[in-house]
Coordinates of C-alpha atoms in Angstrom, one line a residue:
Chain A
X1 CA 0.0 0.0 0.0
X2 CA 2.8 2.2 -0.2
X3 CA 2.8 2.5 -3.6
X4 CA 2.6 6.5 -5.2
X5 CA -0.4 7.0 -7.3
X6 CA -0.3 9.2 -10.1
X7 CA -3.7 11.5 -9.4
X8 CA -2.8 14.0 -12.2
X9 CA -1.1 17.6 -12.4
X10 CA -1.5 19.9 -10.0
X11 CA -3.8 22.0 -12.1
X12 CA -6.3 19.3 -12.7
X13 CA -7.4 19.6 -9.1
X14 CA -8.6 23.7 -8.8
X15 CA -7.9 25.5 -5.8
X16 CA -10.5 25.0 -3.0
X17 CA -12.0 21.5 -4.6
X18 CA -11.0 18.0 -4.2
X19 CA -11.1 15.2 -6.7
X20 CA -12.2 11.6 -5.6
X21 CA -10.0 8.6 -6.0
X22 CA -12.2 5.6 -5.9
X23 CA -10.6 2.2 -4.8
X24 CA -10.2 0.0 -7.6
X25 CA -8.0 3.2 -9.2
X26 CA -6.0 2.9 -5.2
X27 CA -6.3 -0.3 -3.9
X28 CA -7.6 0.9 -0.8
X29 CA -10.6 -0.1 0.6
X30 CA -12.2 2.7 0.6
X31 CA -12.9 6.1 -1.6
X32 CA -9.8 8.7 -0.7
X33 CA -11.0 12.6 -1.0
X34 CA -7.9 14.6 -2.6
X35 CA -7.9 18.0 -1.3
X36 CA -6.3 21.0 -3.3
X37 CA -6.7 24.2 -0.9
X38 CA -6.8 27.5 -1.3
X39 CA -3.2 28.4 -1.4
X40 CA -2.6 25.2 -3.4
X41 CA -1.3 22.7 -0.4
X42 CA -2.5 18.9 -1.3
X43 CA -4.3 17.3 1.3
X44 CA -6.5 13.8 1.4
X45 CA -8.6 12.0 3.6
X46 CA -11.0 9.3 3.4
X47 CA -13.9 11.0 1.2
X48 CA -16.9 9.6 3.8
X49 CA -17.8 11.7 6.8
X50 CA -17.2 9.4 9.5
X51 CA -20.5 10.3 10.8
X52 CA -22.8 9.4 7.9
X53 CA -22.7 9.0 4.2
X54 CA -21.6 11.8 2.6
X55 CA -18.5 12.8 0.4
X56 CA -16.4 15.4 1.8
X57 CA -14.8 16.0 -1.7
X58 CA -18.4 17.5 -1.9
X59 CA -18.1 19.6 1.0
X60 CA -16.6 23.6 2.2
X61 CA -13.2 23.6 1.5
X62 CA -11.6 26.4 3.4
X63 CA -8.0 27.1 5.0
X64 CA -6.9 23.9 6.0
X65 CA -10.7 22.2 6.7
X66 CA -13.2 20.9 4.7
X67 CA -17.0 21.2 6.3
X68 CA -19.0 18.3 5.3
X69 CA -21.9 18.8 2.8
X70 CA -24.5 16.5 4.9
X71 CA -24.5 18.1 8.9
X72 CA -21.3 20.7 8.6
X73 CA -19.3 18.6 10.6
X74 CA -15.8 20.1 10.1
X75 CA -12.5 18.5 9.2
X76 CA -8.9 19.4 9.6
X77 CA -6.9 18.6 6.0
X78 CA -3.5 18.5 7.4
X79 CA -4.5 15.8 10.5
X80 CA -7.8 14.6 9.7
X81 CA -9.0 15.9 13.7
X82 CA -12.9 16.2 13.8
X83 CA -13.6 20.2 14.7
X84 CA -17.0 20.0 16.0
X85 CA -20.0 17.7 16.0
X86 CA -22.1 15.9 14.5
X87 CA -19.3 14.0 14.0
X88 CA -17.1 12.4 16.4
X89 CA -14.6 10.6 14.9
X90 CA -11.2 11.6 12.8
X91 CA -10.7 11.2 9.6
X92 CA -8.2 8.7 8.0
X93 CA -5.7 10.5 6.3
X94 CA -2.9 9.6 3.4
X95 CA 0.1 11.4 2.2
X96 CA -0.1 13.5 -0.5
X97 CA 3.1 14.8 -2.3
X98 CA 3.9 16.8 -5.7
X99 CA 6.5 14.4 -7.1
X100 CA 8.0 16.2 -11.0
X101 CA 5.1 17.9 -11.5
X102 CA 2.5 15.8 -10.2
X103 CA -0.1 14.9 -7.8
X104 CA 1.1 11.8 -6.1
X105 CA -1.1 9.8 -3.4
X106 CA -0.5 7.2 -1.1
X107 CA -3.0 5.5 0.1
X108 CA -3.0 3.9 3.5
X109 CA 0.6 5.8 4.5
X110 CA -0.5 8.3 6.8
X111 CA 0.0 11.9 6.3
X112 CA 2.9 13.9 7.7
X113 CA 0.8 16.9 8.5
X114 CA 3.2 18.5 6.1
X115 CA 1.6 20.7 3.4
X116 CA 2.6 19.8 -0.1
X117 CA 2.0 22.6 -2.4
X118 CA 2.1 22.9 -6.1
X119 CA 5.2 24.6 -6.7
Chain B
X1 CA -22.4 37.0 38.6
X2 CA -21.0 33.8 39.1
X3 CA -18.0 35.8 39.6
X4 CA -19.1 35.7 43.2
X5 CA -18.6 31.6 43.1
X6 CA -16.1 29.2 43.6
X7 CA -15.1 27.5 40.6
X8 CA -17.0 24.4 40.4
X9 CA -15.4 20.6 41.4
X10 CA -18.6 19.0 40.9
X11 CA -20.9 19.4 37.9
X12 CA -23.9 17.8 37.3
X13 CA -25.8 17.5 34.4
X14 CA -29.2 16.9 34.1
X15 CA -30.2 14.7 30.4
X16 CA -28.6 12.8 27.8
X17 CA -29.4 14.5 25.0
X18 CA -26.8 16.7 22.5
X19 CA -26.7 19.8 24.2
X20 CA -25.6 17.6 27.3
X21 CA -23.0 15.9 25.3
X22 CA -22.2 19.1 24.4
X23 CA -21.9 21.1 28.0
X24 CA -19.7 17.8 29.0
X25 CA -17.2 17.8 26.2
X26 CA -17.2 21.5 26.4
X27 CA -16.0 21.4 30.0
X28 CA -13.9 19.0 29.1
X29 CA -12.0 21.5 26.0
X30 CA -12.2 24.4 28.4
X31 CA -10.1 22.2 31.1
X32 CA -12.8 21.5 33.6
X33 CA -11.1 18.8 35.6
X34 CA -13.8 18.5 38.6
X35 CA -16.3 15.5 39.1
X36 CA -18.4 15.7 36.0
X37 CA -21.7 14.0 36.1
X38 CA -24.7 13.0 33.6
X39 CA -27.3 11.8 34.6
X40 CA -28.9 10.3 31.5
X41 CA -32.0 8.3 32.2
X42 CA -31.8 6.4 29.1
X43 CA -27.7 5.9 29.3
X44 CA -25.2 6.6 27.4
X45 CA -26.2 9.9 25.1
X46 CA -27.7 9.3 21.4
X47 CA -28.1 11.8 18.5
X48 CA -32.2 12.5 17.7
X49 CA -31.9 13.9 14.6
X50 CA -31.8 9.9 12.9
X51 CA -34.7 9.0 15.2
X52 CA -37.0 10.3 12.2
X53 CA -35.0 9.7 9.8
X54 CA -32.3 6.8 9.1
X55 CA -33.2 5.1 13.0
X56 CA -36.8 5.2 12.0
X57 CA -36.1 4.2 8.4
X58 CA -34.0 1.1 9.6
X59 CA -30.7 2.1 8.4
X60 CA -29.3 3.0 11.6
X61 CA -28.8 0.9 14.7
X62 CA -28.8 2.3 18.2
X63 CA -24.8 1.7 18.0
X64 CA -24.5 3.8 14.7
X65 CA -26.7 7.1 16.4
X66 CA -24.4 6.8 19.6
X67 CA -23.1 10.3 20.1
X68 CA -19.8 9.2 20.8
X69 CA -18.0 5.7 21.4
X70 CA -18.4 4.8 25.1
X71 CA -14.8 5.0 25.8
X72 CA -14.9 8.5 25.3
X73 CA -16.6 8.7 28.5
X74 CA -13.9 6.9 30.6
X75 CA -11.6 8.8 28.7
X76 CA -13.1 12.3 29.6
X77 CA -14.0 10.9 33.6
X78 CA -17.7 11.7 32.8
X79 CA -19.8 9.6 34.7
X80 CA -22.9 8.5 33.2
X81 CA -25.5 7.2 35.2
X82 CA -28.8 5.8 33.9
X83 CA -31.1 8.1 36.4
X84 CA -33.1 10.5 36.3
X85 CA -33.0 13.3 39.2
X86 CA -36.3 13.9 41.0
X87 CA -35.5 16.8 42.8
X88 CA -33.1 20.1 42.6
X89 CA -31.3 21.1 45.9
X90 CA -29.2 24.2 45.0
X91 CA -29.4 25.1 48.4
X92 CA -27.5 22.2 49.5
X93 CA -25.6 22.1 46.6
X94 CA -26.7 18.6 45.7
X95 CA -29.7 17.2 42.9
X96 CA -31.8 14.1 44.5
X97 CA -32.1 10.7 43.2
X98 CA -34.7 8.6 42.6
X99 CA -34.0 6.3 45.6
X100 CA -33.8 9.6 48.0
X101 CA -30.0 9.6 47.5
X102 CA -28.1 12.9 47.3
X103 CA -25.8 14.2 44.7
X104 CA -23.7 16.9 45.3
X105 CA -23.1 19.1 43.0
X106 CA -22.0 22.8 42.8
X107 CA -23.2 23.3 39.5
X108 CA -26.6 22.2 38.1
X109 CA -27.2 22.1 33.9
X110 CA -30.4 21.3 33.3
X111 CA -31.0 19.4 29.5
X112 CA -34.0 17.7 30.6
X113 CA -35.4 18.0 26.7
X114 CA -38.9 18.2 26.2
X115 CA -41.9 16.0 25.6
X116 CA -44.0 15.7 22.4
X117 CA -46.9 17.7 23.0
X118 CA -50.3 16.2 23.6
X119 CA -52.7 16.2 21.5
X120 CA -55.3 17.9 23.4
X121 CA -58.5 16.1 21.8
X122 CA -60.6 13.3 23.2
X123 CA -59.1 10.0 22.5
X124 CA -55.6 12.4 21.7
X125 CA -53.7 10.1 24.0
X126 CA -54.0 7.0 21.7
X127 CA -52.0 8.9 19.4
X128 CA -48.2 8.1 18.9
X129 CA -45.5 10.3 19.3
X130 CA -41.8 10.5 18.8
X131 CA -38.9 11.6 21.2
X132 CA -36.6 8.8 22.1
X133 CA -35.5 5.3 20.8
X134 CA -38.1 3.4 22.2
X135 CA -40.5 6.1 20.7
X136 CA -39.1 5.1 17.2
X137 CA -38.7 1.5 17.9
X138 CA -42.8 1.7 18.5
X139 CA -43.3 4.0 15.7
X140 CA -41.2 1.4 13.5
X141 CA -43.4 -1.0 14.3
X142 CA -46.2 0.6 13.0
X143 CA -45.5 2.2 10.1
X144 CA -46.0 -1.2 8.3
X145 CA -46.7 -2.2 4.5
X146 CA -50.4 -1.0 3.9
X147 CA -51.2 0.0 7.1
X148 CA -53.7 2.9 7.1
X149 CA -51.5 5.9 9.2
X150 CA -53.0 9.1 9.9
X151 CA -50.2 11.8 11.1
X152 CA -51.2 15.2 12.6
X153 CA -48.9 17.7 12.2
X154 CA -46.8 18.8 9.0
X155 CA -43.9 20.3 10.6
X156 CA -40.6 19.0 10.7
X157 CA -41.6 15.7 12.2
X158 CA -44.3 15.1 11.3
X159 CA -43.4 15.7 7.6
X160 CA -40.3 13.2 8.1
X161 CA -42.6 10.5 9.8
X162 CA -44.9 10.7 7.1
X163 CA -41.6 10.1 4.4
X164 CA -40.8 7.3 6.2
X165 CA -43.8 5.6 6.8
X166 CA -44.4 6.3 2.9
X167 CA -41.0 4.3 2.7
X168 CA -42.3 1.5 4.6
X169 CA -45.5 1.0 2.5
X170 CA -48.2 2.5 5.0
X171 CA -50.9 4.7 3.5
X172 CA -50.5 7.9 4.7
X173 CA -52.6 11.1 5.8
X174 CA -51.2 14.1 6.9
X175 CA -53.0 16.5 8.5
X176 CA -52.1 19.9 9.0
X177 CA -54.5 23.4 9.7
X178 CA -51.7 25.5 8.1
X179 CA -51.0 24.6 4.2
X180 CA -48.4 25.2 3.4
X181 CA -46.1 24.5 6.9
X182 CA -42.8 25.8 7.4
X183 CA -43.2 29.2 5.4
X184 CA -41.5 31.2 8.9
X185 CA -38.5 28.4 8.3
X186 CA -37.9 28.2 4.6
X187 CA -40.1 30.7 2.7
X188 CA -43.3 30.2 1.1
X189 CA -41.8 28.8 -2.2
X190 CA -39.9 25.9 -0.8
X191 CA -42.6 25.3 1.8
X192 CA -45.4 25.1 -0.8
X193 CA -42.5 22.9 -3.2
X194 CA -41.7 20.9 -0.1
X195 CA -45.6 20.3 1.1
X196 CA -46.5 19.1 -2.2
X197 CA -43.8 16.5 -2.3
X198 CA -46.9 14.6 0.1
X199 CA -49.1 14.4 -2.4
X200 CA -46.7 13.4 -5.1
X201 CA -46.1 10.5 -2.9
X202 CA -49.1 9.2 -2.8
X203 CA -49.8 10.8 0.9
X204 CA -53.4 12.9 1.2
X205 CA -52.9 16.0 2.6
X206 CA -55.9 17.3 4.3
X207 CA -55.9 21.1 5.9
X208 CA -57.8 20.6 9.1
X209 CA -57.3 19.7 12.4
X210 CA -59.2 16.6 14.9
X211 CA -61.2 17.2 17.4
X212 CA -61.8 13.8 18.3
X213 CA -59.9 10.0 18.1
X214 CA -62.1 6.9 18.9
X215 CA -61.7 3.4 18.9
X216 CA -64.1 2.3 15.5
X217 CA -64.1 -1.2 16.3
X218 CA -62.6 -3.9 18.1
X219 CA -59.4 -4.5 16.0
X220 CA -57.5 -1.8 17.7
X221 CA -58.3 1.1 14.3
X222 CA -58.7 4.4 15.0
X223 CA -61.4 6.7 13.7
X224 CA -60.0 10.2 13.5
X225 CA -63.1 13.4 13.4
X226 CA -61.6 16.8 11.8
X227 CA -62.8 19.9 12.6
X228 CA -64.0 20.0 8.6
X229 CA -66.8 17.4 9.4
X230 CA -64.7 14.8 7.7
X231 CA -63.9 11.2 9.3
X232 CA -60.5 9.1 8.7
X233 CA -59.7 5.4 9.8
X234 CA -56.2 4.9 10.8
X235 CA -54.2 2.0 12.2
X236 CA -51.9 4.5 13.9
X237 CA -52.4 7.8 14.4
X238 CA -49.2 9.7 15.3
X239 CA -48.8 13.3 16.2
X240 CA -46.1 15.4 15.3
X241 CA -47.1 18.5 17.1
X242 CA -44.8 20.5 18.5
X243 CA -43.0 19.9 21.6
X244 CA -43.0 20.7 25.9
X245 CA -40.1 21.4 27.8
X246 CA -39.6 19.3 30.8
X247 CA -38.8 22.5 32.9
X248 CA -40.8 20.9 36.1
X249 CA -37.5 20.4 38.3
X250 CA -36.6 23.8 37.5
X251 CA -40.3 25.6 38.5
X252 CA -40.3 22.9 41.3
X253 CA -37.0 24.5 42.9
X254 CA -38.1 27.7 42.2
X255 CA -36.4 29.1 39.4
X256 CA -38.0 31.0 37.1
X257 CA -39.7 29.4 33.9
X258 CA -42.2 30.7 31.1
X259 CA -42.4 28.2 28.5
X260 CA -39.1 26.8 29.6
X261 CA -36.6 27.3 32.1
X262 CA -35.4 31.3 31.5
X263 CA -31.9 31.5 31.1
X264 CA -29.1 34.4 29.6
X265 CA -26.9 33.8 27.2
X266 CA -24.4 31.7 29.4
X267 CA -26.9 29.4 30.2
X268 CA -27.6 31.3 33.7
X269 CA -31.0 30.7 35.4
X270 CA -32.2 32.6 38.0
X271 CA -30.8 30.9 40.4
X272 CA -26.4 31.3 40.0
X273 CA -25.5 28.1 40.3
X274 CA -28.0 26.2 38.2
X275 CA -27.9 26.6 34.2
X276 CA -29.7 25.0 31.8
X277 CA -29.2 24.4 27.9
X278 CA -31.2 22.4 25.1
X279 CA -35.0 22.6 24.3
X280 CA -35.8 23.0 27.9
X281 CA -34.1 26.3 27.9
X282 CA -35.7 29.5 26.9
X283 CA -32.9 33.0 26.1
X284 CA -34.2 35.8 28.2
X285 CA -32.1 39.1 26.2
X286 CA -30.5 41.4 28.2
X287 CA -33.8 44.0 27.7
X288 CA -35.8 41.2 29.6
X289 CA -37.5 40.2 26.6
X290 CA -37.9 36.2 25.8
X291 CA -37.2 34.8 22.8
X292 CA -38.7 32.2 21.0
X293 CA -37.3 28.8 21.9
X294 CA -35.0 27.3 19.5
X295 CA -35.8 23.6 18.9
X296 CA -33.2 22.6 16.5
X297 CA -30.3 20.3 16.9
X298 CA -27.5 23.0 16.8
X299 CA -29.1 25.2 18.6
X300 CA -29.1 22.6 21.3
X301 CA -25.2 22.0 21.1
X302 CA -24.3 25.8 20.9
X303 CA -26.5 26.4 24.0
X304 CA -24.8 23.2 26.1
X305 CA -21.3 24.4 25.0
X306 CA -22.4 28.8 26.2
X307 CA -24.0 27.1 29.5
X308 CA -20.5 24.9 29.9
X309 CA -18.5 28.4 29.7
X310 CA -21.0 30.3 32.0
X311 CA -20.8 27.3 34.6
X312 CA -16.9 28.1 34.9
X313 CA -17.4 31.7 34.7
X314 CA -16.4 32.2 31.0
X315 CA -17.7 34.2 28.5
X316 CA -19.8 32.3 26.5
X317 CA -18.6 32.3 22.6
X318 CA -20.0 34.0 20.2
X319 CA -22.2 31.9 17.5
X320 CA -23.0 32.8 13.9
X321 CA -26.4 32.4 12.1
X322 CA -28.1 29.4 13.4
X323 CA -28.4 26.5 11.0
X324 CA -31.1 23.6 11.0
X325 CA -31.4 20.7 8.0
X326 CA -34.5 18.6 7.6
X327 CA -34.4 15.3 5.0
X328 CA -38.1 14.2 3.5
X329 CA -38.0 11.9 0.2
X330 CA -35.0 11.4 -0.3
X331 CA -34.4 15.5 -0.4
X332 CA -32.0 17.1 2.0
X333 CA -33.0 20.9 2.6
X334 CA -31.0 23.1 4.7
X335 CA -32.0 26.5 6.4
X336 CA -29.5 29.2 8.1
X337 CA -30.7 32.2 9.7
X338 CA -34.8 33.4 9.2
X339 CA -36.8 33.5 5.9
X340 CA -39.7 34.8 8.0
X341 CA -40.3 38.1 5.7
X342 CA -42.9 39.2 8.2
X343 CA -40.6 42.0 9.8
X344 CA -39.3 43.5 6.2
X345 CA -36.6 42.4 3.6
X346 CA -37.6 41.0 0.2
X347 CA -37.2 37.7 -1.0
X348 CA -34.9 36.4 -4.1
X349 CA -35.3 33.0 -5.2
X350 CA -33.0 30.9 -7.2
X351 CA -35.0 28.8 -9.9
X352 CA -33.9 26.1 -12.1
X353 CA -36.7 25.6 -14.7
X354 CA -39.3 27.4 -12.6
X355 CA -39.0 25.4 -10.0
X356 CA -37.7 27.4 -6.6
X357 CA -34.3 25.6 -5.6
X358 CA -33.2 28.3 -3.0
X359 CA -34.6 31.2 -0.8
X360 CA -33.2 34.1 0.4
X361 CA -34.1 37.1 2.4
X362 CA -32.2 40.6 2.1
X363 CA -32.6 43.3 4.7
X364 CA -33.7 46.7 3.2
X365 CA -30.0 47.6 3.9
X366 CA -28.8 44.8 1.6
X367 CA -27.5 42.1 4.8
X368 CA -28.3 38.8 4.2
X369 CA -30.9 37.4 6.7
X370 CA -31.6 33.9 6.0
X371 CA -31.5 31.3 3.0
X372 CA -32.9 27.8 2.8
X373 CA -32.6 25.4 0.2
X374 CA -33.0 21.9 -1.5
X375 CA -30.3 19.8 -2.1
X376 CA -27.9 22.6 -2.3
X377 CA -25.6 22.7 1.1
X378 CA -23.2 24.6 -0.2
X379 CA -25.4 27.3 -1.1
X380 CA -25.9 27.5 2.6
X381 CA -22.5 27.3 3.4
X382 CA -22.1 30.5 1.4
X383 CA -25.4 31.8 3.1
X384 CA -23.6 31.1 6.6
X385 CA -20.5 32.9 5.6
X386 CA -21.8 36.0 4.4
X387 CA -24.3 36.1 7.3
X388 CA -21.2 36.1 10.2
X389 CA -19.1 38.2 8.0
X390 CA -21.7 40.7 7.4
X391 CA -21.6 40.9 3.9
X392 CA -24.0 42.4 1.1
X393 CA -24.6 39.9 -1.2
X394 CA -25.3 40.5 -4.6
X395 CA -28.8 39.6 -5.5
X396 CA -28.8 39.1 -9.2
X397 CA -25.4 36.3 -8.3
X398 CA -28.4 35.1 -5.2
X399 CA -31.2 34.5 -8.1
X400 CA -28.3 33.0 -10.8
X401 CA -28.1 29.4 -10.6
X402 CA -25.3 29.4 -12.6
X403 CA -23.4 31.3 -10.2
X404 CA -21.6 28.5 -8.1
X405 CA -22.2 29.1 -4.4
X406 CA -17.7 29.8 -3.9
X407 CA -18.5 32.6 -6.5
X408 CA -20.8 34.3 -4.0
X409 CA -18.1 34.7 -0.6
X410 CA -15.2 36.7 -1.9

């Protein structure tokens, strides 16, 4: 599971949206939410609120959190940390890196809460 | 004036509901390290919001609605016992127990809830209602394939009730006087778009109100009479009709309640050592004027985490626009701030082929003062923002459905 994938150029993901890697594409088991912010850090967590079903690839992407679409449970990017209820539980996260000009995930490795940016 | 307390070593907290999760794990954040206490007649807290919705539905177990795992309790030392108090001692800084036992306690929250109201009719109390688990797990049962269900009330429960007893099968009247419902909540275009989802459902919709429920024969059917002369049969009549607070501990110790227990913006009663939070609470403002109660979810969870603050003599934080979501048919609406247009502002709506997907309501001065919409969150996101930042929206970018909801918070 260490593998790098290959999610594309930085530019495919715009600032302040995330694009969803689904598992047969990562061989994890479960769909990963890539995270470009505002100020073009990469960022991904598991796309499903851990409270109910919703994608957070869907949801308020702003700083470094994403607000979920469903109930506006909030999310921090860099360490996956729940910021207020309904939801309870953290998000999984996985390391994100630019690697020669691209957007490369790792699903399964957790993050280093280091922000990767574009450039 | 709690100023003139000791800081509390033993809390007490009276309910299991969110906003007494949320005093708890508030206390917790703010560094509260005293005895911390809830006293949670039906155990460990749940989240109600599923209880007409995916717990009715089926889709949710009682483990899946559990407001947190039950090690976060152990983790946070908050003790949750499964009893309810009977009596409120501030005098002797202690609540009592059911078996006459004493608690102490320094500081009271009371987040006693509320009860579904009554339906004040003869025969009203054969009619089901729904506030806790077991409530749903009744209300499950009879919401089966074909059965004949007769729901009074439109509002937000009763609405969801009906949408799920639709899902199970049942054949469904909802009776309401007011037609459409919810106009105060989301505007009178998404209210009339949202009450007609009934009848394109296959629910009847009948603008009335009973006046009676009797038994019609010996199989355990209701007969409902309305107030329009009609008659309906029913195999379960269930009323979604607004709901009481259970304030009697608090009038009983003699702290001062009018259609819940009166409290400030901390959560302060009249009485300086007990606060209270949640739908039993009701804001008194500063000019001594009461507000209407808020009976949404969030509401409840900002109020338990302003009474946590007040209990340890902190300021209690300041909260945007408040926010409530409600899920019928598959359609997940969202509301933040008022659309109720009766005090001024105009209304700009956001259609996508004629049909109203969004509600807004500008002050005269151009400020933002609500939006609702269907299956839009984001929208409401954006609403939310430019609310607590103050901003002045542009209308024509409001009414533009082409205008993303990003586009609309600089």
């Amino acid at each position: 599971m260490s593998e790098g994938i290959d999610v594309g150029s930085p530019d495919e993901i715009e600032e302040g949206t995330a694009k969803v890697v689904e598992p047969e594409d990562s061989g994890f088991d479960e769909p990963i939410a890539v995270f470009r912010t505002e100020s073009g850090c990469f960022f991904a967590l598991n796309d499903t609120c851990t409270h109910e079903e919703a994608s957070l690839a869907e949801g308020w992407i702003e700083g470094d959190t994403v607000e979920c679409p469903l109930h506006s449970s909030s999310f921090n990017l860099r360490t996956g940390k729940v910021l207020c209820l309904p939801a309870t539980v953290d998000a999984r996260t996985h390391k994100v890196a630019v690697e020669e000009g691209r957007v490369v995930l790792y699903p399964g490795v957790d993050a280093d809460d280091a922000a990767r940016t574009a450039d | 004036m709690s100023s003139n307390l000791d800081a509390p070593r033993r809390i007490v907290i009276l309910g299991g509901g969110v906003a007494a999760f949320s005093a708890a794990s508030e206390l917790r954040t703010r560094g509260y390290d005293g005895a911390l206490t809830l006293l949670s007649p039906e155990g460990l807290p749940y989240d109600r919001p599923p209880l007409s919705k995916g717990y009715l539905l089926g889709t949710e177990d009682a483990a899946k609605i559990a407001l947190v795992p039950e090690a976060w309790y152990a983790e946070h030392a908050v003790d949750v016992l499964a009893e309810r108090a009977v009596a409120l001692r501030p005098s002797e800084a202690s609540v009592e127990l059911g078996d006459g036992g004493l608690l102490s306690a320094d500081r009271v929250l009371i987040a006693t809830g509320a009860r579904p109201r009554p339906l004040a009719v003869p025969g009203g109390e054969l009619a089901l209602t729904l506030r806790d688990r077991a409530d749903a797990d009744a209300l499950r049962d009879a919401l089966a394939p074909g059965a004949r269900v007769v729901v009074v009330g439109a509002g937000l429960i009763g609405a969801e009730v009906t949408s799920a007893a639709v899902g199970f099968g049942a054949e469904v009247t909802l009776i309401d006087p007011i037609d459409p419902p919810l106009v105060p909540a989301v505007g009178e275009a998404l209210a009339r778009r949202l009450h007609a989802m009934h009848g394109q459902h296959g629910v009847r919709t009948i603008a009335s109100i009973p006046v009676e429920i009797s038994a019609s024969d010996g199989g355990g059917a209701r007969l409902l009479r309305l107030a329009d002369g009609s008659a309906v049969a029913a195999d379960a009549v269930v009323a979604g009709i607004g709901i009481v607070p259970d304030a009697a501990l608090a009038a009983a110790a003699g702290i001062e309640v009018d259609d819940g227990v009166l409290v400030d913006a901390s959560g302060a009663t009249s009485n300086p050592t007990v606060f209270a939070a949640g739908d039993v609470s009701r804001l008194r403002r500063p000019d001594g004027t009461l507000t209407r109660r808020a009976e949404h979810w969030e509401a409840a969870v900002r109020s338990g985490q302003a009474a946590a603050a007040g209990m340890l003599g902190e300021p209690p934080p300041a909260f945007g626009a408040p926010w409530f979501w409600l899920d019928r048919y598959g359609v997940h609406v969202e509301a933040v701030g008022t659309l109720d247009g009766r005090f001024g502002g105009r209304v700009i709506l956001r259609e996508a082929d004629g049909v109203p997907q969004a509600a807004f309501l500008l002050a005269d001065d151009g400020h933002l003062l609500g939006a609702a919409a269907v299956d839009l969150p984001l929208l409401i996101r954006a609403a939310r923002r430019i609310m607590d930042r103050g901003l002045t929206p542009d209308p024509a970018a409001l009414a533009d459905p082409s205008v993303p909801p990003r586009k609309l918070v600089p």
